[in-house]
CSV table of C-alpha atoms and ligand atoms in Angstrom, one decimal:
chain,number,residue,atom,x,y,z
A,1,UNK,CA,-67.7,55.5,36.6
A,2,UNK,CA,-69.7,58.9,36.8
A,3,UNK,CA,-67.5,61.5,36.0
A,4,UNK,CA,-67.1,65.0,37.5
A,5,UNK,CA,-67.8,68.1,36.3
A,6,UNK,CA,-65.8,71.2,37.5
A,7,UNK,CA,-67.3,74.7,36.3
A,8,UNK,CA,-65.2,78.1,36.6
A,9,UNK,CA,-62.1,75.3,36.3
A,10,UNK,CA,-59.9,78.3,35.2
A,11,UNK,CA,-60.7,80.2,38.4
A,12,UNK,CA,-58.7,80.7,41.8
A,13,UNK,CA,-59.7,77.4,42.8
A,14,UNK,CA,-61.0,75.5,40.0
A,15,UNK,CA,-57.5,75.2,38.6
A,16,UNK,CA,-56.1,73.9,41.8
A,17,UNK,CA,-58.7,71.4,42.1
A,18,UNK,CA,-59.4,70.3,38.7
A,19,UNK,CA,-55.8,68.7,39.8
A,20,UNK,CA,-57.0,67.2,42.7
A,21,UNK,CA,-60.1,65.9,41.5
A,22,UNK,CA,-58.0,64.0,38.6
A,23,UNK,CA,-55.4,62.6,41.0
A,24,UNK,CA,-58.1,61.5,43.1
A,25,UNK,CA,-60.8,59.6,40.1
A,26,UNK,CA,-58.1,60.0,37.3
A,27,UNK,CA,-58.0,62.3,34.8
A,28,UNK,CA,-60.0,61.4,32.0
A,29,UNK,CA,-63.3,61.2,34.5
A,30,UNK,CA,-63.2,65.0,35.6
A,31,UNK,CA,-63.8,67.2,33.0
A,32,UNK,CA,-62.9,70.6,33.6
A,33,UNK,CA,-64.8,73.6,32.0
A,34,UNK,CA,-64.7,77.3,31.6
A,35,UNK,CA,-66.1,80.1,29.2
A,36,UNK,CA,-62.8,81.1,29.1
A,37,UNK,CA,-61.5,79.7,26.4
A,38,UNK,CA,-57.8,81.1,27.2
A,39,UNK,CA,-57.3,78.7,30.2
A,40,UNK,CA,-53.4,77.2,31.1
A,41,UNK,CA,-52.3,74.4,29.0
A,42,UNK,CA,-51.7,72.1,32.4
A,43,UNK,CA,-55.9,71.8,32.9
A,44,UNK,CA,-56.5,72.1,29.0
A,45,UNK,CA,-53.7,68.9,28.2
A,46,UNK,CA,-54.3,66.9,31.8
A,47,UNK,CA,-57.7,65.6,30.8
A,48,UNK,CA,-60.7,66.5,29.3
A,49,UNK,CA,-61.8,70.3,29.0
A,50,UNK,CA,-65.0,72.5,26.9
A,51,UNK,CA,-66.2,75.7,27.4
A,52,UNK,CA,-68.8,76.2,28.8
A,53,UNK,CA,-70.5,79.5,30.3
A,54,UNK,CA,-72.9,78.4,32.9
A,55,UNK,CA,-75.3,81.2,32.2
A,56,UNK,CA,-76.1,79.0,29.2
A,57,UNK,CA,-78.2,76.1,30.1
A,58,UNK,CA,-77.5,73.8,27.4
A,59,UNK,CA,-74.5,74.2,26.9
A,60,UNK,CA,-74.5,73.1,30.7
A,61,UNK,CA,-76.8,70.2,30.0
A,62,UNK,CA,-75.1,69.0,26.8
A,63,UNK,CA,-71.2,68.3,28.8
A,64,UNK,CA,-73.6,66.6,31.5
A,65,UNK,CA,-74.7,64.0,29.1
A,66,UNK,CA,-72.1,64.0,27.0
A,67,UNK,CA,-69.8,62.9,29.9
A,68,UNK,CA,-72.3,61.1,31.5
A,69,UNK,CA,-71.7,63.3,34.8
A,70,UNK,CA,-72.6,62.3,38.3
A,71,UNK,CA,-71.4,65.6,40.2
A,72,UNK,CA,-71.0,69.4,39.5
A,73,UNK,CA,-68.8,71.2,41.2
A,74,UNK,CA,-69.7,74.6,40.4
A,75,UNK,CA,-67.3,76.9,41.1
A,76,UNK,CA,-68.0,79.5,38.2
A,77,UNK,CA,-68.8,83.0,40.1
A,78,UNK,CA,-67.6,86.5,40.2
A,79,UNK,CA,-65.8,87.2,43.6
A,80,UNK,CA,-66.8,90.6,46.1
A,81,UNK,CA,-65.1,93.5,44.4
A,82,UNK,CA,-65.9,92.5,41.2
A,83,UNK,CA,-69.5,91.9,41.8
A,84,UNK,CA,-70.2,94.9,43.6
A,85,UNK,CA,-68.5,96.9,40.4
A,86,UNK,CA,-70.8,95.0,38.2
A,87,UNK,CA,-74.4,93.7,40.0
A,88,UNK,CA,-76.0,92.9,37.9
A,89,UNK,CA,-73.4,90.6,35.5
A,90,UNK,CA,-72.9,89.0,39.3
A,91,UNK,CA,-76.5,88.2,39.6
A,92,UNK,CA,-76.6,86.8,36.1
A,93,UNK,CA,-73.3,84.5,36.9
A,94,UNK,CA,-74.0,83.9,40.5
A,95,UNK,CA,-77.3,83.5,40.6
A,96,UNK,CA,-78.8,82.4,36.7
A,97,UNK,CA,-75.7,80.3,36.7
A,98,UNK,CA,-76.2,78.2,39.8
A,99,UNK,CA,-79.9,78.0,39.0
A,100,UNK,CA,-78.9,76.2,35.5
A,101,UNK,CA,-76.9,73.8,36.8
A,102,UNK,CA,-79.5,73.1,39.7
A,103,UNK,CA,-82.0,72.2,37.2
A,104,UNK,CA,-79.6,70.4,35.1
A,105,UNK,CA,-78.6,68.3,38.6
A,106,UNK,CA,-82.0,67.9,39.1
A,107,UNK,CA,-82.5,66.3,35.7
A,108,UNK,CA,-79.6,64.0,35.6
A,109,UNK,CA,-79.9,62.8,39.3
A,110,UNK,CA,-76.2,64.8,39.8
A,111,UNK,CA,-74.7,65.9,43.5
A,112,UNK,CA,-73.6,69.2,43.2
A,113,UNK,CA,-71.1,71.1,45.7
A,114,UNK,CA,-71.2,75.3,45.3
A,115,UNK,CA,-69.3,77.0,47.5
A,116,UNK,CA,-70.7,79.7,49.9
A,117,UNK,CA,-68.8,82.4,51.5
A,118,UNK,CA,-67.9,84.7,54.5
A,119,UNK,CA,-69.6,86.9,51.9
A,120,UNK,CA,-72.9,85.8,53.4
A,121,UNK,CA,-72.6,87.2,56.5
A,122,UNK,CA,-73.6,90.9,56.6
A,123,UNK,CA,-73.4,94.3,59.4
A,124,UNK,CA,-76.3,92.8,61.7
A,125,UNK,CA,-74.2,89.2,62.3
A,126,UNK,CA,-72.4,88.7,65.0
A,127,UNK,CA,-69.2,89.2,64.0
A,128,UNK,CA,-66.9,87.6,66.6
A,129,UNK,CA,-67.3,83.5,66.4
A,130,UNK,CA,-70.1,83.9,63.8
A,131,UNK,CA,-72.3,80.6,64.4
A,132,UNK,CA,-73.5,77.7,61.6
A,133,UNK,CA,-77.0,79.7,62.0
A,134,UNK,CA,-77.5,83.5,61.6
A,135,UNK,CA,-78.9,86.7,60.6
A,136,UNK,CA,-77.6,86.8,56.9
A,137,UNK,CA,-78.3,90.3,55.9
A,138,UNK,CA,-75.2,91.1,53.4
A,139,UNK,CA,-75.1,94.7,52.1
A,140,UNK,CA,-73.2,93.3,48.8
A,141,UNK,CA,-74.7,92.2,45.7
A,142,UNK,CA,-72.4,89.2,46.2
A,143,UNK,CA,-73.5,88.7,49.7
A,144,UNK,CA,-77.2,88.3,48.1
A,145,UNK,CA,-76.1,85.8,45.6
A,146,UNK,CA,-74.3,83.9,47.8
A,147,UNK,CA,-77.4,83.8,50.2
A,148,UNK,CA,-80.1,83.6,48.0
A,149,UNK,CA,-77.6,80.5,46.3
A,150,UNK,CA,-77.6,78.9,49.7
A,151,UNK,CA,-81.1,78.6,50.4
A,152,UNK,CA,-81.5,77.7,46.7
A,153,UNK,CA,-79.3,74.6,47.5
A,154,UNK,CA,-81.3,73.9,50.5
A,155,UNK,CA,-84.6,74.1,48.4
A,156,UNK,CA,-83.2,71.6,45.4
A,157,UNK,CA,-82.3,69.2,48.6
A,158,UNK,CA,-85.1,69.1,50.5
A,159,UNK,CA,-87.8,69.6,47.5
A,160,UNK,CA,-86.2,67.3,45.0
A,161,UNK,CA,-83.7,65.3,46.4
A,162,UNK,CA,-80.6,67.0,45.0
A,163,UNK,CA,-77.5,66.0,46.5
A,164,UNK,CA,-76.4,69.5,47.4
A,165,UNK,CA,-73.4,70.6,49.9
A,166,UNK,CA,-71.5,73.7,50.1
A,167,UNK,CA,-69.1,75.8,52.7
A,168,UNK,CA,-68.3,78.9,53.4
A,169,UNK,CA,-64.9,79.6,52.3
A,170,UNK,CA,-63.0,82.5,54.0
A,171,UNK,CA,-60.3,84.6,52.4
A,172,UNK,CA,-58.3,81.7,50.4
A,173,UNK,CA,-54.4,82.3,49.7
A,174,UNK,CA,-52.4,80.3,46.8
A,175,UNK,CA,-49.5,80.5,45.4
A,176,UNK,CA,-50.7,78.8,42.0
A,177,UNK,CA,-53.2,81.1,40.9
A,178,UNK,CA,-54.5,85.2,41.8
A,179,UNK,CA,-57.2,85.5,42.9
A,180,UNK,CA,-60.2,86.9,40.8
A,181,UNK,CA,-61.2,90.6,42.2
A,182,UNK,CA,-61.9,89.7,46.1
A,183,UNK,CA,-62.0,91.7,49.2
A,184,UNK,CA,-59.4,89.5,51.0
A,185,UNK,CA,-56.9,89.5,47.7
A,186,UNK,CA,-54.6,91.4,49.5
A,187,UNK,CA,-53.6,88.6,51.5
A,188,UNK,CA,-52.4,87.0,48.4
A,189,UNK,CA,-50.8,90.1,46.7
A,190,UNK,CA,-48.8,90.7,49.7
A,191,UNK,CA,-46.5,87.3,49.2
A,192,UNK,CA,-45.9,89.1,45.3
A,193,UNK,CA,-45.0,92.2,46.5
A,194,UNK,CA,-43.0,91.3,49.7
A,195,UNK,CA,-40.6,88.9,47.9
A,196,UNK,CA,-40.6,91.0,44.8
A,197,UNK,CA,-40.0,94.7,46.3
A,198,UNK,CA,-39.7,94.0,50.5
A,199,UNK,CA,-43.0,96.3,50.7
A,200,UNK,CA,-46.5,96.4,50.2
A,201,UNK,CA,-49.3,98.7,49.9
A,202,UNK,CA,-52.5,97.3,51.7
A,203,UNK,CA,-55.9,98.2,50.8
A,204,UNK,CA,-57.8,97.3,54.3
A,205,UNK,CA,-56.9,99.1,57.4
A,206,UNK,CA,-55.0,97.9,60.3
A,207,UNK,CA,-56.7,95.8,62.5
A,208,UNK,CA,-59.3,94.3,59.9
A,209,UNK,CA,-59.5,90.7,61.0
A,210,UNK,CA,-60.9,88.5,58.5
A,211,UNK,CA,-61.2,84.7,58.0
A,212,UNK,CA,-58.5,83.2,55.5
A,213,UNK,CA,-57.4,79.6,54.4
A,214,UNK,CA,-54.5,78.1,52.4
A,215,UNK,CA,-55.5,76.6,49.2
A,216,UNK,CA,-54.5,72.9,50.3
A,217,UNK,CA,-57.1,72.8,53.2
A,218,UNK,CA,-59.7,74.6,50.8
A,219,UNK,CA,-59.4,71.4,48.4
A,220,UNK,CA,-59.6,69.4,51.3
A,221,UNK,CA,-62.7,70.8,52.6
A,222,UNK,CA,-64.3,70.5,49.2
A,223,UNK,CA,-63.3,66.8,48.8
A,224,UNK,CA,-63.8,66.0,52.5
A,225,UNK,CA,-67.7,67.3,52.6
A,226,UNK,CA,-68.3,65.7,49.0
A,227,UNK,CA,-66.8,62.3,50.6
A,228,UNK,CA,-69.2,62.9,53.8
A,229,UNK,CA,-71.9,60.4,55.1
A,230,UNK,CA,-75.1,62.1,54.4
A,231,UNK,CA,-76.8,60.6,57.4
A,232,UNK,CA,-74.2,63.0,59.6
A,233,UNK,CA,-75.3,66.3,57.5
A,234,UNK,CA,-77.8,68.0,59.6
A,235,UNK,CA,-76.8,71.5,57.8
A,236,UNK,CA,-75.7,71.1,53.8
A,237,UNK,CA,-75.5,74.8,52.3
A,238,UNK,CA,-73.4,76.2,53.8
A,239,UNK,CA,-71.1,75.1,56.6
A,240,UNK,CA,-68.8,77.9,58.2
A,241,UNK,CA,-65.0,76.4,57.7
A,242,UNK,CA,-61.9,78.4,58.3
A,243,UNK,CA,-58.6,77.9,59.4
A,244,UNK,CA,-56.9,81.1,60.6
A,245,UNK,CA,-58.3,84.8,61.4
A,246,UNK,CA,-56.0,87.6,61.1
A,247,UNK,CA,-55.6,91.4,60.4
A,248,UNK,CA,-52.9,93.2,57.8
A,249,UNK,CA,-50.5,94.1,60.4
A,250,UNK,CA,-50.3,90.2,61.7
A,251,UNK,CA,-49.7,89.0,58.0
A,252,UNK,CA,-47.0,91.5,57.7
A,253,UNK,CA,-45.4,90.1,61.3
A,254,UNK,CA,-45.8,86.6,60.1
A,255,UNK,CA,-44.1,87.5,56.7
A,256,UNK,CA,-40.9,89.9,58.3
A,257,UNK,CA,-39.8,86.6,60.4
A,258,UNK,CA,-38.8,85.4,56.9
A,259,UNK,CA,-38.0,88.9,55.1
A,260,UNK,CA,-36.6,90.9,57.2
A,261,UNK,CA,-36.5,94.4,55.5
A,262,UNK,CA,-40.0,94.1,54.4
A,263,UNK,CA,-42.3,96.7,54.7
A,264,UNK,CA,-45.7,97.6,54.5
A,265,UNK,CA,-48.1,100.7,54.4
A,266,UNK,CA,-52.0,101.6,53.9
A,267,UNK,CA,-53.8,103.1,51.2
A,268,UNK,CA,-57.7,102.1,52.2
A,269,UNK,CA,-59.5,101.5,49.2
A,270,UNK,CA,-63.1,102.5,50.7
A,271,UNK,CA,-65.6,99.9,48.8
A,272,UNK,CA,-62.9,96.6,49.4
A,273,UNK,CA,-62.6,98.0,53.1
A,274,UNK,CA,-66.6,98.8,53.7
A,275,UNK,CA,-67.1,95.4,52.6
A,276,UNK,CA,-64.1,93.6,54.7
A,277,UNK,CA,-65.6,95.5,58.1
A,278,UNK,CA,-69.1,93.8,57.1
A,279,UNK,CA,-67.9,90.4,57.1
A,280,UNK,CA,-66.8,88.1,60.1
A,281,UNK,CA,-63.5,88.6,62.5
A,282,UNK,CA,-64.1,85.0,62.8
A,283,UNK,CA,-66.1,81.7,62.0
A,284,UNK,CA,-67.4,79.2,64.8
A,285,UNK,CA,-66.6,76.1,62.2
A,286,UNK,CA,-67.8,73.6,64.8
A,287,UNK,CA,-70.5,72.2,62.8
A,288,UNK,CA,-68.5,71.2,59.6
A,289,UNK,CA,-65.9,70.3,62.6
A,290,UNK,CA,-68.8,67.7,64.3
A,291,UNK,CA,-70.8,66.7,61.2
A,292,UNK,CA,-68.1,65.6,58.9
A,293,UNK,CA,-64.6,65.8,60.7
A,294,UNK,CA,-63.3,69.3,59.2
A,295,UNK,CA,-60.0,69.8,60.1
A,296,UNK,CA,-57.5,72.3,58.4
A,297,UNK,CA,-53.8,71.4,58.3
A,298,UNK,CA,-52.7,75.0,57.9
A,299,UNK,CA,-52.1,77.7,60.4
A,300,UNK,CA,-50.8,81.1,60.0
A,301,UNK,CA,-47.0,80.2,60.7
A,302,UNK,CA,-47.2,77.4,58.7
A,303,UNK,CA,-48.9,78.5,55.6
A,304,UNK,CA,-46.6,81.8,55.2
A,305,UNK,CA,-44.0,79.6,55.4
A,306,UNK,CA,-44.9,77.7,52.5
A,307,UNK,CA,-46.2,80.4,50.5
A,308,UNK,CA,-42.7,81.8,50.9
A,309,UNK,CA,-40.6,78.6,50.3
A,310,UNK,CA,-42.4,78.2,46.9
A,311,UNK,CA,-42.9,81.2,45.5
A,312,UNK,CA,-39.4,82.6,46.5
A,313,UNK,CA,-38.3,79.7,44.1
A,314,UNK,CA,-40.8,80.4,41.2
A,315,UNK,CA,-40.3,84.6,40.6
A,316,UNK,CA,-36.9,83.5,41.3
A,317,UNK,CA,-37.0,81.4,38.4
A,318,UNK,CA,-39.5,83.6,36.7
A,319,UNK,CA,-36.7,86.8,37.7
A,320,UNK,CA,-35.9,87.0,34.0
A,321,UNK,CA,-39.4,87.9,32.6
A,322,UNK,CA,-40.3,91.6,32.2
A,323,UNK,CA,-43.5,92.5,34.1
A,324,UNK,CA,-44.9,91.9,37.1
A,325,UNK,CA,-48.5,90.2,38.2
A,326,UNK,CA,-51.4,92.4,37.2
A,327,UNK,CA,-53.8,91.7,40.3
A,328,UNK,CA,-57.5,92.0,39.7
A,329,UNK,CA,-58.1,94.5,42.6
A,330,UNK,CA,-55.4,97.1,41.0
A,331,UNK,CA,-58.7,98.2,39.9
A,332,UNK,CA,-60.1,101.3,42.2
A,333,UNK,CA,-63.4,99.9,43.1
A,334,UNK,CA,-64.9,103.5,44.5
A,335,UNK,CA,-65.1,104.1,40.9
A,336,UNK,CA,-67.0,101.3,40.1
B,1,LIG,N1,-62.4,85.8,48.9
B,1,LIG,C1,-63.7,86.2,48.6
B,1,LIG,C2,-63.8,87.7,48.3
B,1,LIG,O1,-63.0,88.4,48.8
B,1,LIG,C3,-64.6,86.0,49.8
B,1,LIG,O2,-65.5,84.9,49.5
B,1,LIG,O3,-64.6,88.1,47.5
């Protein structure tokens, strides 16, 4: 069999679906990659992993044939904050990074899945059931990469026949690993603080409805799109997919039916919070919905719950260890 090839494995989603990707084609035919080389010992022991940094085309070309590998998913990027405190690093990793493995996909015949963003979407889009097709004008160096990445995608497909697909992932909230330096982190720091200290200090305003998704239906949508009949796929980079749309203040009601005392207050971090207003209240998902049967399994209600259930038990058990999570946004982005 063709084996897989996960890039950015070590990431907020790579290491949740470098597992997936194993339990679905076994684990010694998805090899999972990172230019970290500090990466957990589950994804370095539960099959086969090499760094790689995608900016580096042969090293990018060399796992390919070395593992004989039939498809990318590339999922190495810097996420909103981050980018927009570093552009030009994010153009280099977003943009030089996809190209590589483009040309490497085109080379070796590979299908490739990147994933777009809500990031795409910019001030001039209609921001209230944003349609499949747009004006994509972002104002944020990762808003351009993820654009310019998505007609890039389109190109390699229709010019040489890649076998490229993405989506458009929202906000996405797991309780495996932090997220990376995003806009909508704070809809995973929240579960931290709540169980950890009953309150939490938000960095969007009240009332900023974004677009979020639990980790489970974000593997799904991955695998589901991958597994889809091309001959269905009038749109391939990138569909809109989402699964809830919510502001601060409803996150905070959702999380009080289970805790109670908890709290939480504002302290509007004015880059993370330009950037969130610039971005959808909500997708129109309809497309991925009719093209290839996208359906997400978790709500609001239901995914606070489980975020609750397990991590409750896990800094329960972890109770005894000094510290706390650092999270990638403690950083004050206004100073760039
Ligand atoms: N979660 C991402 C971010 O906030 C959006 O794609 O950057």
């Amino acid at each position: 069999m063709e084996r897989v090839l996960i890039t950015g494995a070590a990431g907020q989603i790579g290491s949740e679906l470098t597992v997936a990707l194993r339990k679905k084609f076994g684990a010694d035919n998805v090899v999972a990659s990172d230019r970290k080389t500090k990466t957990s010992i589950e994804l370095r022991n539960s099959g086969p992993f090499e760094v790689v940094d995608c900016t580096d085309a042969a090293a990018v070309e060399s796992v390919v044939k070395k593992y004989e590998v039939g498809t990318i998913y590339h999922l190495a990027a810097l996420l909103s904050a981050v980018a927009e405190a570093n552009p030009q690093l994010a153009w280099k990793i977003n943009i030089d990074g996809l190209y590589n493995v483009l040309e490497v996909a085109r080379e070796h015949a590979c299908a490739v899945f990147v994933p777009s963003s809500i990031g795409a979407f910019g001030h001039s889009t209609p921001l209230d059931g944003t349609p499949q097709d747009t004006i994509q004008r972002p104002s944020t160096m990762y808003g351009v990469t993820k654009v310019a990445g998505e007609l890039l995608c389109d190109y390699y497909h229709k010019r040489f026949g890649v076998d490229t697909r993405g989506v458009r992932y929202p906000g996405i909230i797991s309780n495996v690993t932090l997220p990376g330096g995003g806009t909508t982190d704070y809809a995973v720091e929240i579960f931290y603080e709540a169980i950890r200290h009953g309150k939490y200090t938000c960095f969007l305003r009240e009332g900023t409805k974004l677009d979020m998704m639990y980790m489970p239906d974000a593997i799904k949508a991955a695998l589901d799109l991958m597994d889809a009949d091309p001959a269905k796929l009038a749109h391939r980079n990138a569909f809109n997919v989402t699964a809830m749309s919510f502001a601060p203040e409803e996150i905070a009601a959702e999380i009080k039916k289970h805790i109670p005392n908890f709290t939480m207050d504002y302290q509007v971090d004015p880059v993370r919070q330009a950037i969130a207003e610039s971005w959808p209240n909500y997708m129109d998902d309809s497309a991925a919905r009719n093209e290839w049967g996208w359906r997400p399994c978790y709500d609001l209600p239901a995914m606070v719950k489980d975020m609750i259930d397990v991590l409750s038990k896990r800094l329960a058990g972890a109770a005894a260890a000094p510290g706390r999570p650092r999270f990638a946004t403690e950083t004050n982005f206004a100073r760039g």
